[in-house]
Coordinates of C-alpha atoms in Angstrom, one line a residue:
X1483 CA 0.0 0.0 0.0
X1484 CA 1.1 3.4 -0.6
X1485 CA 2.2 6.0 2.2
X1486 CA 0.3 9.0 1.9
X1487 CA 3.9 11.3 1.5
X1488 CA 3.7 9.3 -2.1
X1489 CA 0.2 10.4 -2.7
X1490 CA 1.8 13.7 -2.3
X1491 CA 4.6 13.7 -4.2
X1492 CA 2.2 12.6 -7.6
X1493 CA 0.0 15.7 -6.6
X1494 CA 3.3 17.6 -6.6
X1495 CA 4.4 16.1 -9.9
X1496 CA 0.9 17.0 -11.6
X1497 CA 1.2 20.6 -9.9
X1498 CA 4.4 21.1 -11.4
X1499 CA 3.6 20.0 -14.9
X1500 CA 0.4 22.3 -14.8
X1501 CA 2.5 25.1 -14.2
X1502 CA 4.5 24.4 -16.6
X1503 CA 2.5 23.9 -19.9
X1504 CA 0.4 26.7 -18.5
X1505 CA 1.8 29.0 -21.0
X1506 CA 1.5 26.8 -23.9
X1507 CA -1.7 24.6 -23.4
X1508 CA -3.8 27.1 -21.8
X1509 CA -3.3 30.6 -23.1
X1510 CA -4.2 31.3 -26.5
X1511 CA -4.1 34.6 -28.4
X1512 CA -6.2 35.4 -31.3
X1513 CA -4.2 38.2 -32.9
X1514 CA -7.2 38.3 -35.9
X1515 CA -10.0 39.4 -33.2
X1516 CA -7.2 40.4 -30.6
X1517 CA -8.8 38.6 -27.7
X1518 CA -7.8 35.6 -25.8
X1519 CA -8.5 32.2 -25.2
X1520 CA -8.3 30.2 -21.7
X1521 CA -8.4 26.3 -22.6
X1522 CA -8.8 25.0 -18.8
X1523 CA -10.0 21.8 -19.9
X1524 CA -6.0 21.6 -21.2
X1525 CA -4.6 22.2 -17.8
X1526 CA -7.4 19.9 -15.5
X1527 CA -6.1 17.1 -18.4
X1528 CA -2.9 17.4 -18.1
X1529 CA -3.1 17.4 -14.1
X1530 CA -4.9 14.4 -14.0
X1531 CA -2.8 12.7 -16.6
X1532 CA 0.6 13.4 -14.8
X1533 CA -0.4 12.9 -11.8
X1534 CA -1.5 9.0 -12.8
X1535 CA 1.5 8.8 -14.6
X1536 CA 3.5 9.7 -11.2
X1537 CA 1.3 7.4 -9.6
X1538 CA 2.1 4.6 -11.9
X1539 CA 5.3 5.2 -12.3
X1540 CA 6.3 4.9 -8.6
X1541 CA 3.4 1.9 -8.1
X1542 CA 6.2 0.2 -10.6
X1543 CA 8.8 0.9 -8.6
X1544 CA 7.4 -0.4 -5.6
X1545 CA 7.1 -3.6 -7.2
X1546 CA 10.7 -3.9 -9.1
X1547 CA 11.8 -3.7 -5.4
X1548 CA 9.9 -5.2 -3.7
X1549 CA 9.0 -8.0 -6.1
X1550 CA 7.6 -11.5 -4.7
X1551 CA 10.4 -13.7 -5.0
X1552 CA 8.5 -16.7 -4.8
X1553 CA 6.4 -15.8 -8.5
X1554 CA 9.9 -15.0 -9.8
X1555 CA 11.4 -19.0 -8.7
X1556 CA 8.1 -20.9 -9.8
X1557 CA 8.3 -18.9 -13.1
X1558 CA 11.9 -19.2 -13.3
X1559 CA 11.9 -23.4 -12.8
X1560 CA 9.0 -23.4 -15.2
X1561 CA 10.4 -22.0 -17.7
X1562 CA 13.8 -23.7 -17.5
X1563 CA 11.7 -27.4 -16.9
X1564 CA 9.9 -26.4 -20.7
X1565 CA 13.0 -25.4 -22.5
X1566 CA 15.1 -28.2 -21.7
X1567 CA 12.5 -30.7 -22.7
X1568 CA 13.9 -31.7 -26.3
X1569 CA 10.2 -31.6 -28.4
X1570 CA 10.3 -27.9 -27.1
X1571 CA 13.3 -27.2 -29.2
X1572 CA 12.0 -29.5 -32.4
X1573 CA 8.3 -28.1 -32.2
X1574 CA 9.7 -24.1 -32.1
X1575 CA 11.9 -25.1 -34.6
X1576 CA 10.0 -26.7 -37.2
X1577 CA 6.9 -24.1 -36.5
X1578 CA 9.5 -21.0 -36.7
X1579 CA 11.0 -22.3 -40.2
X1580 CA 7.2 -23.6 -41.6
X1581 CA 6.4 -19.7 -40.6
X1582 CA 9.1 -18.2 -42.4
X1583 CA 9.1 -20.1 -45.4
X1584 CA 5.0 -19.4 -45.9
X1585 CA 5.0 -15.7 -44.9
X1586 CA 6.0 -14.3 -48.4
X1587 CA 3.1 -16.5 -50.1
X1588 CA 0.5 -15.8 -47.1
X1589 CA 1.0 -12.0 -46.6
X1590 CA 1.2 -8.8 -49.1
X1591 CA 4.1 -7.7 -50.5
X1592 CA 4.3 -4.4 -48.4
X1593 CA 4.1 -7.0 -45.2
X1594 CA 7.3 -9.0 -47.3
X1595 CA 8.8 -6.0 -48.2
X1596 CA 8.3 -4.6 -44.2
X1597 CA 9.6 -8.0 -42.9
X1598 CA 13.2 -7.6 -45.4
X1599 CA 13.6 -4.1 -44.1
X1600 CA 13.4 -5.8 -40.6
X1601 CA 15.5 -8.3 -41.2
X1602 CA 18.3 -6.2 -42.5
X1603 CA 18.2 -4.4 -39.7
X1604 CA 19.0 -7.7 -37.5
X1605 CA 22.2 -8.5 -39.4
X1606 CA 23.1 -4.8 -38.8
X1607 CA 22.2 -5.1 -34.9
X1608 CA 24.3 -8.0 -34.5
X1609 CA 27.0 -6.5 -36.5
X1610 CA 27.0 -3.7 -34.0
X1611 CA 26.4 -6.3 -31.6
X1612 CA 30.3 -7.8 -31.9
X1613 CA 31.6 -3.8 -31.4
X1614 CA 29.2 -2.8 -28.4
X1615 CA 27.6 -6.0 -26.7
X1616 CA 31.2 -8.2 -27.0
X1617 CA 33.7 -5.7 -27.1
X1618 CA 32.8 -3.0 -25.3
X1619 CA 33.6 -0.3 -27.6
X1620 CA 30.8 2.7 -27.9
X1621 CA 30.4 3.4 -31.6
X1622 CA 28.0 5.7 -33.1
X1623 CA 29.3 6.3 -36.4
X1624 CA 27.9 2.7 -37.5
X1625 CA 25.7 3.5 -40.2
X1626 CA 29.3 5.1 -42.1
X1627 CA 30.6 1.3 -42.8
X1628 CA 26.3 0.8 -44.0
X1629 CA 27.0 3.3 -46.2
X1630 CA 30.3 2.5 -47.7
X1631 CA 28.6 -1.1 -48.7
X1632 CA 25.6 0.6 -50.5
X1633 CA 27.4 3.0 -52.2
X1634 CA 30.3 0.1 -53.1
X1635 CA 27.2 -1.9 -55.2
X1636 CA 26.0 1.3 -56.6
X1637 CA 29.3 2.9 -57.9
X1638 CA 30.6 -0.8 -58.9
X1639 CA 27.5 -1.3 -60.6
X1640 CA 27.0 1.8 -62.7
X1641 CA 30.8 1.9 -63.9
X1642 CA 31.8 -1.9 -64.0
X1643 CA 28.7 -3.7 -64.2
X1644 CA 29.2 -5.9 -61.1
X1645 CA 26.3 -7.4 -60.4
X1646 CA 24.4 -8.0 -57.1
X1647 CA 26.3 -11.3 -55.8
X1648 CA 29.7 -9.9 -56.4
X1649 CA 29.3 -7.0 -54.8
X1650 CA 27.9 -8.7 -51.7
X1651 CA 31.5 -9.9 -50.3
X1652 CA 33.0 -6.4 -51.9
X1653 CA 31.0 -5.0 -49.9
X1654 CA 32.2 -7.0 -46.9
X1655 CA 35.3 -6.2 -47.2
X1656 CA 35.3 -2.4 -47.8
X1657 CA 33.5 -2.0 -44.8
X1658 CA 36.1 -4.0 -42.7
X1659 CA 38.6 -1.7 -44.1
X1660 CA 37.0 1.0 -43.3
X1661 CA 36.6 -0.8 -39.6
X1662 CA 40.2 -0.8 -39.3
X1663 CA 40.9 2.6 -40.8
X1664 CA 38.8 3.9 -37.9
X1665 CA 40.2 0.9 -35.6
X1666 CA 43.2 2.7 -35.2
X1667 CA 43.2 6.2 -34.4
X1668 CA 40.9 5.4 -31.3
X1669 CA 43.3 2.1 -30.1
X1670 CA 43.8 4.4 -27.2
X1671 CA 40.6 5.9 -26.7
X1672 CA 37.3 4.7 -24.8
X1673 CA 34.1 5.7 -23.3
X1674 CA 32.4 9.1 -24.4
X1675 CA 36.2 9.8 -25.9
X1676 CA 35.4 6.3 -28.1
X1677 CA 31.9 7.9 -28.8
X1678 CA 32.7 11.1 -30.2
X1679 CA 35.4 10.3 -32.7
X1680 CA 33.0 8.1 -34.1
X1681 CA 30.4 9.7 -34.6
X1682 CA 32.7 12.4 -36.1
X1683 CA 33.9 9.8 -38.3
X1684 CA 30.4 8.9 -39.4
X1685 CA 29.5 12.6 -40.4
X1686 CA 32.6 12.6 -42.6
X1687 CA 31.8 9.6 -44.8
X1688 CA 28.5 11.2 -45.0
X1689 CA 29.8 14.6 -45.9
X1690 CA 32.4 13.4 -48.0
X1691 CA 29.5 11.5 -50.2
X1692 CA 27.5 14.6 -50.1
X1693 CA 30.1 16.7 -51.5
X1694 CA 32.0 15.1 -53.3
X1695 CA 30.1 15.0 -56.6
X1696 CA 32.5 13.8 -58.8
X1697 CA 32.6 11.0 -57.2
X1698 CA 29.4 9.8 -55.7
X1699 CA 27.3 12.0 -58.1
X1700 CA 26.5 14.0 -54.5
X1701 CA 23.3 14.6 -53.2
X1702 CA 21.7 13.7 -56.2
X1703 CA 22.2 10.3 -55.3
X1704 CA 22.6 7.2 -57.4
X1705 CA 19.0 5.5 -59.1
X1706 CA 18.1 3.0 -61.0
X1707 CA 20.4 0.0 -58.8
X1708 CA 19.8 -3.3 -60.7
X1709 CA 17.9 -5.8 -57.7
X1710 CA 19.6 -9.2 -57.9
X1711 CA 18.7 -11.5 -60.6
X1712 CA 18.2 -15.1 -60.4
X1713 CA 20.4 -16.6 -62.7
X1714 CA 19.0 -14.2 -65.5
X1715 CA 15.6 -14.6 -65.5
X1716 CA 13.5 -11.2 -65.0
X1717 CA 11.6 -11.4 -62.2
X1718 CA 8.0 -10.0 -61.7
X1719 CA 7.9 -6.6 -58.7
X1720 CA 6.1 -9.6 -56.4
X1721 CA 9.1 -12.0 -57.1
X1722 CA 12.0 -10.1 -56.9
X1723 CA 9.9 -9.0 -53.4
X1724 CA 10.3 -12.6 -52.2
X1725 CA 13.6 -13.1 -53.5
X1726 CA 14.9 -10.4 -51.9
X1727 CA 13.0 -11.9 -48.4
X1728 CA 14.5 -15.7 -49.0
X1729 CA 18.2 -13.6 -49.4
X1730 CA 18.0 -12.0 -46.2
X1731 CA 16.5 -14.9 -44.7
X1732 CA 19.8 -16.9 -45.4
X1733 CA 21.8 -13.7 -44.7
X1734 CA 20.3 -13.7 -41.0
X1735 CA 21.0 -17.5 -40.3
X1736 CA 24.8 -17.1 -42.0
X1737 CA 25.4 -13.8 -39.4
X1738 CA 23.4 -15.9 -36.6
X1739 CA 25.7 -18.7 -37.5
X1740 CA 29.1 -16.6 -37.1
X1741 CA 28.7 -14.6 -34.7
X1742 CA 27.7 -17.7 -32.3
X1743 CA 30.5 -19.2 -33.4
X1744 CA 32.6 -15.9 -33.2
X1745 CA 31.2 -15.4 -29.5
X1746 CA 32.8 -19.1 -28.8
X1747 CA 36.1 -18.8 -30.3
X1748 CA 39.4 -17.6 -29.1
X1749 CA 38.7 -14.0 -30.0
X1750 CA 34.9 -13.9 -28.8
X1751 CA 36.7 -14.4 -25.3
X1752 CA 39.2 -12.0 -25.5
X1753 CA 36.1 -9.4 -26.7
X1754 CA 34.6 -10.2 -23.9
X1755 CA 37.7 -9.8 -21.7
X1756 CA 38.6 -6.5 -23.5
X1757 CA 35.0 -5.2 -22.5
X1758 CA 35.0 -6.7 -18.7
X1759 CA 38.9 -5.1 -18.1
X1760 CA 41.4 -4.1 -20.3
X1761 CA 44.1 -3.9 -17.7
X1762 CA 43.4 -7.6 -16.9
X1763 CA 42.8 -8.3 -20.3
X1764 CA 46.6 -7.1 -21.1
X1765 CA 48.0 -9.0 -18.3
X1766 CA 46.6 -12.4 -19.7
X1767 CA 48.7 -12.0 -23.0
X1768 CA 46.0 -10.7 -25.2
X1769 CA 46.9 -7.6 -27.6
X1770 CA 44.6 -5.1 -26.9
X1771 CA 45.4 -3.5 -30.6
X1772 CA 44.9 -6.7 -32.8
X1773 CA 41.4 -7.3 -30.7
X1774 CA 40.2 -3.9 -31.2
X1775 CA 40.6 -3.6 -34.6
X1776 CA 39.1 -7.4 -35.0
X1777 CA 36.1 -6.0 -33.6
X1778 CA 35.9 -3.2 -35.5
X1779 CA 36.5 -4.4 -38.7
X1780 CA 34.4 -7.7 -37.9
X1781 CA 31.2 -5.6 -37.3
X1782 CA 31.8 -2.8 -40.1
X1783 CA 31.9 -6.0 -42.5
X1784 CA 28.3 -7.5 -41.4
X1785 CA 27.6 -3.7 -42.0
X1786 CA 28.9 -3.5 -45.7
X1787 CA 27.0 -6.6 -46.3
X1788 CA 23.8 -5.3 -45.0
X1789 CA 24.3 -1.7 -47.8
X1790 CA 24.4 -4.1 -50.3
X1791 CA 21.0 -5.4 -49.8
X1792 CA 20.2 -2.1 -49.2
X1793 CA 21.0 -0.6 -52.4
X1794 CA 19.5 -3.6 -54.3
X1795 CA 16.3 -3.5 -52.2
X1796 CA 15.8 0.6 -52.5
X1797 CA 17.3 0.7 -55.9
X1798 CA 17.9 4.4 -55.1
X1799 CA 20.8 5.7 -52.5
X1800 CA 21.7 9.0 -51.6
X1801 CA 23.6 10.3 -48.5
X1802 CA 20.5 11.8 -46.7
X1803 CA 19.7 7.7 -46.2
X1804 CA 22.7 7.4 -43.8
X1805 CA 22.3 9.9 -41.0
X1806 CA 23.0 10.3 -37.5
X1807 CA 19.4 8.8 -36.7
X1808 CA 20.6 5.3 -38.2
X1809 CA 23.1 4.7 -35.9
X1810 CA 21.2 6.1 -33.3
X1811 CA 18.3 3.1 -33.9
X1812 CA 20.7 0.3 -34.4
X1813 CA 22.1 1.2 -31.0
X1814 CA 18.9 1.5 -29.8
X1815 CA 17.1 -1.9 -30.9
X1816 CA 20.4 -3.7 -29.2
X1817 CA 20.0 -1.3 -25.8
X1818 CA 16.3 -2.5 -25.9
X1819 CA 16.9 -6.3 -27.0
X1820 CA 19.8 -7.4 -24.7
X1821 CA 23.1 -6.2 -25.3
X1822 CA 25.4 -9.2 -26.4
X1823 CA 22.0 -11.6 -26.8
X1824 CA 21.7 -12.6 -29.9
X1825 CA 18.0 -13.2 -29.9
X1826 CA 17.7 -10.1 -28.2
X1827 CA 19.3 -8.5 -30.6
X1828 CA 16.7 -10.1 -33.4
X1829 CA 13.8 -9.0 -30.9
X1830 CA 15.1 -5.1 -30.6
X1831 CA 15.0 -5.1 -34.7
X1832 CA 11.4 -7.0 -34.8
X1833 CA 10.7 -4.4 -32.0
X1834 CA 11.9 -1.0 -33.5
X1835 CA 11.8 -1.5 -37.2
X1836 CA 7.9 -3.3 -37.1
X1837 CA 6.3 -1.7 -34.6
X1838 CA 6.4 2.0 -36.5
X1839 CA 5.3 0.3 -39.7
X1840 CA 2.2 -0.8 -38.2
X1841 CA 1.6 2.1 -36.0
X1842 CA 1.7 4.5 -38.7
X1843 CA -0.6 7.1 -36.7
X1844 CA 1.7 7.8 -34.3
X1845 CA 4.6 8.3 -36.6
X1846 CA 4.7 12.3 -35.8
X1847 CA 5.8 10.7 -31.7
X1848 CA 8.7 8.3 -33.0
X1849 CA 11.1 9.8 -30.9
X1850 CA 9.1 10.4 -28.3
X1851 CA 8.3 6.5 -28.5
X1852 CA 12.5 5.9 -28.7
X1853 CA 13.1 8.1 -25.8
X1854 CA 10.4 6.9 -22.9
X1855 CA 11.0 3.1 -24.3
X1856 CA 14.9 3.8 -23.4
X1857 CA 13.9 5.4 -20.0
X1858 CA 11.7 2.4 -18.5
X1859 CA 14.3 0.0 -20.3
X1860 CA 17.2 1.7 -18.1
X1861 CA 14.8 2.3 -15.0
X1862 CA 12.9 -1.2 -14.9
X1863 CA 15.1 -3.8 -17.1
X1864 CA 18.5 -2.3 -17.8
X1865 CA 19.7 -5.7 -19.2
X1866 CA 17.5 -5.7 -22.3
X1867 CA 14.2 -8.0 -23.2
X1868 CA 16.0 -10.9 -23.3
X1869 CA 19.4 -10.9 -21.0
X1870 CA 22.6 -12.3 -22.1
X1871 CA 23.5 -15.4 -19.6
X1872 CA 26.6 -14.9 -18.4
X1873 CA 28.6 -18.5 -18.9
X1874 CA 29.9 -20.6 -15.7
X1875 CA 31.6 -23.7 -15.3
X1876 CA 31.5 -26.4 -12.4
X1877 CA 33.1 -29.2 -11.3
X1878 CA 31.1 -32.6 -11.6
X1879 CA 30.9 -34.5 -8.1
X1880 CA 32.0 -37.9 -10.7
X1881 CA 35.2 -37.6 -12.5
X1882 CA 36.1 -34.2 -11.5
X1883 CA 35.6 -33.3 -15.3
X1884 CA 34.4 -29.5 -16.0
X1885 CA 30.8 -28.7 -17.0
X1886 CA 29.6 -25.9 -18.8

């Protein structure tokens, strides 16, 4: 039950915020007639709405602290007793891969074409993924390396005539250069230092496409991009639709794939060392430089893959497509998912990239949206929708062999 002292506090919340849209909400001048307008209804709204809002706000922080334990064990041993039982594991599976293969032919192609636009955005979370959620390393210059693989197809394409599949692992492997190229000027650098020289690096790519018109035919952009062809055959708007989906279906199980298998090896570890300590790290015999720039130039390469699709998919790229704001929601949809999950990671993208499609009426509040969904996220579940499970090892009463 609530004290009345919180009661209080709400009231003085609501006061407050009455006072302060007073001005704006309530007051109107009509400079045509010269007269002016008191909207009280305005200010009795906005009290009551704030001072709910108060009232919820510290009813659900009552109850992250003082949370029944024993809901959070039964649901906890439920959980765990369903997901180790193996049909679990077959029945998701073979549901999840019956659902993705028949979405294309069940839903419209603006749902397909939605769903593609989501799914790029998961292979460019988890590339971000490997820099932030392993590594530790802040960057917010991201979308540059997205850039440098769309524009890669598109220049490629319109003087050489490389075609889609070629340019894919082109793409790759600009945007790893490009990863190292930024790698090292910030080997020394971290936290908001890390954060700022990225971002400043992002703007320049952007700036440097948007000026240089010789070049990247400036802000102009580059149209007609060819979409990928399958092995020559001109496809229909609805097929090259679903081909496009199927590509980036295979895309997301091949980044899935490495960077599970990345987060495993040798140099997932050492990521993960760099981001826990860097001192201890060093003492352990790792090179801080060589695992830096593996993690830059890892994730700037799922990035360059990602432009490529881009390009294809949009068949029309110009630097206003790469912004600030880019960067800003791939960070986001990671912060939101679980940073260093994996499947949080594909939840964030699902999350941030879906949700706006199919709330187009509140499209004029996006920010708005991003901003209060990353205020209860750091307030109420700072470790994302789906946490990242630390792993621990323990020695078996039989045979004294390790478990993991």
């Amino acid at each position: 039950m609530f004290k009345l002292s919180e009661i209080i506090k709400s009231i003085a919340v609501s006061a407050w915020f009455m006072f302060l849209t007073f001005p704006i909400l309530v007051i109107k001048v009509n400079t045509y007639e010269k007269t002016i307008d008191w909207r009280w209804k305005n200010m009795i709204l906005i009290g009551i709405a704030s001072f709910f809002l108060s009232f919820l706000w510290r009813y659900m922080l009552k109850q992250k602290e003082y949370g029944s334990d024993k809901k959070k064990s039964k649901a906890s041993s439920f959980f765990k007793n369903t997901v180790k039982n193996p049909k679990f594991y077959t029945s998701s599976i073979v549901l999840i891969l019956c659902l993705i293969i028949a979405f294309p032919f069940v839903f419209s192609i603006y749902q397909t074409n939605i769903m593609t636009s989501a799914l790029m955005y998961v292979v460019l979370g988890l590339g971000l993924n490997i820099v932030v959620g392993l590594a530790g390393l802040l960057d917010l210059g991201y979308v540059a390396f997205f850039a440098v693989g769309a524009y890669s197809y598109a220049l490629l394409n319109h003087h050489f005539g490389i075609t889609f599949f070629m340019a894919l692992p082109i793409g790759a492997l600009l945007g790893a250069f490009f990863g190292i190229l930024l790698g090292f000027p910030v080997l020394r650098l971290k936290g908001d230092y890390l954060a700022i020289v990225t971002l400043g690096f992002g703007e320049i790519i952007r700036l440097i496409l948007e000026n240089w018109n010789d070049f990247s035919f400036g802000p102009s952009g580059i149209a007609n991009i060819p979409k990928p062809s399958f092995f020559g055959i001109n496809l229909s708007i609805y097929e090259t639709t679903t081909y496009m989906y199927f590509i980036m279906i295979l895309l997301v199980f091949l980044t899935v794939f490495v960077v599970n298998r990345l987060e495993d090896s040798r140099i997932g570890r050492a990521w993960i060392a760099l981001k826990e300590d860097e001192v201890a790290c060093q003492a352990m015999g790792i090179d801080k430089t060589k695992t830096k720039l593996y993690a830059f130039a890892t994730g700037a390469a799922w990035a360059g893959l990602a432009g490529v699709v881009f390009a294809a998919k949009t068949s029309f790229i110009n630097p206003a497509s790469f912004t600030f704001l880019e960067s800003a929601i791939i960070l986001s949809l990671i912060v939101l998912g679980g940073m260093g999950s994996i499947f949080g990671v594909i939840t964030g993208a699902f999350i941030f990239i879906l949700l706006p499609e199919y709330l187009r009426a509140f499209s004029d509040y996006r920010m708005l949206v991003f901003g209060a969904a990353m205020v209860l996220m750091m307030v109420f579940r700072p470790q994302g929708i789906i946490k990242k499970r630390r792993r621990f090892y323990k020695i078996s009463d039989s045979g004294g062999k390790k478990q993991r």
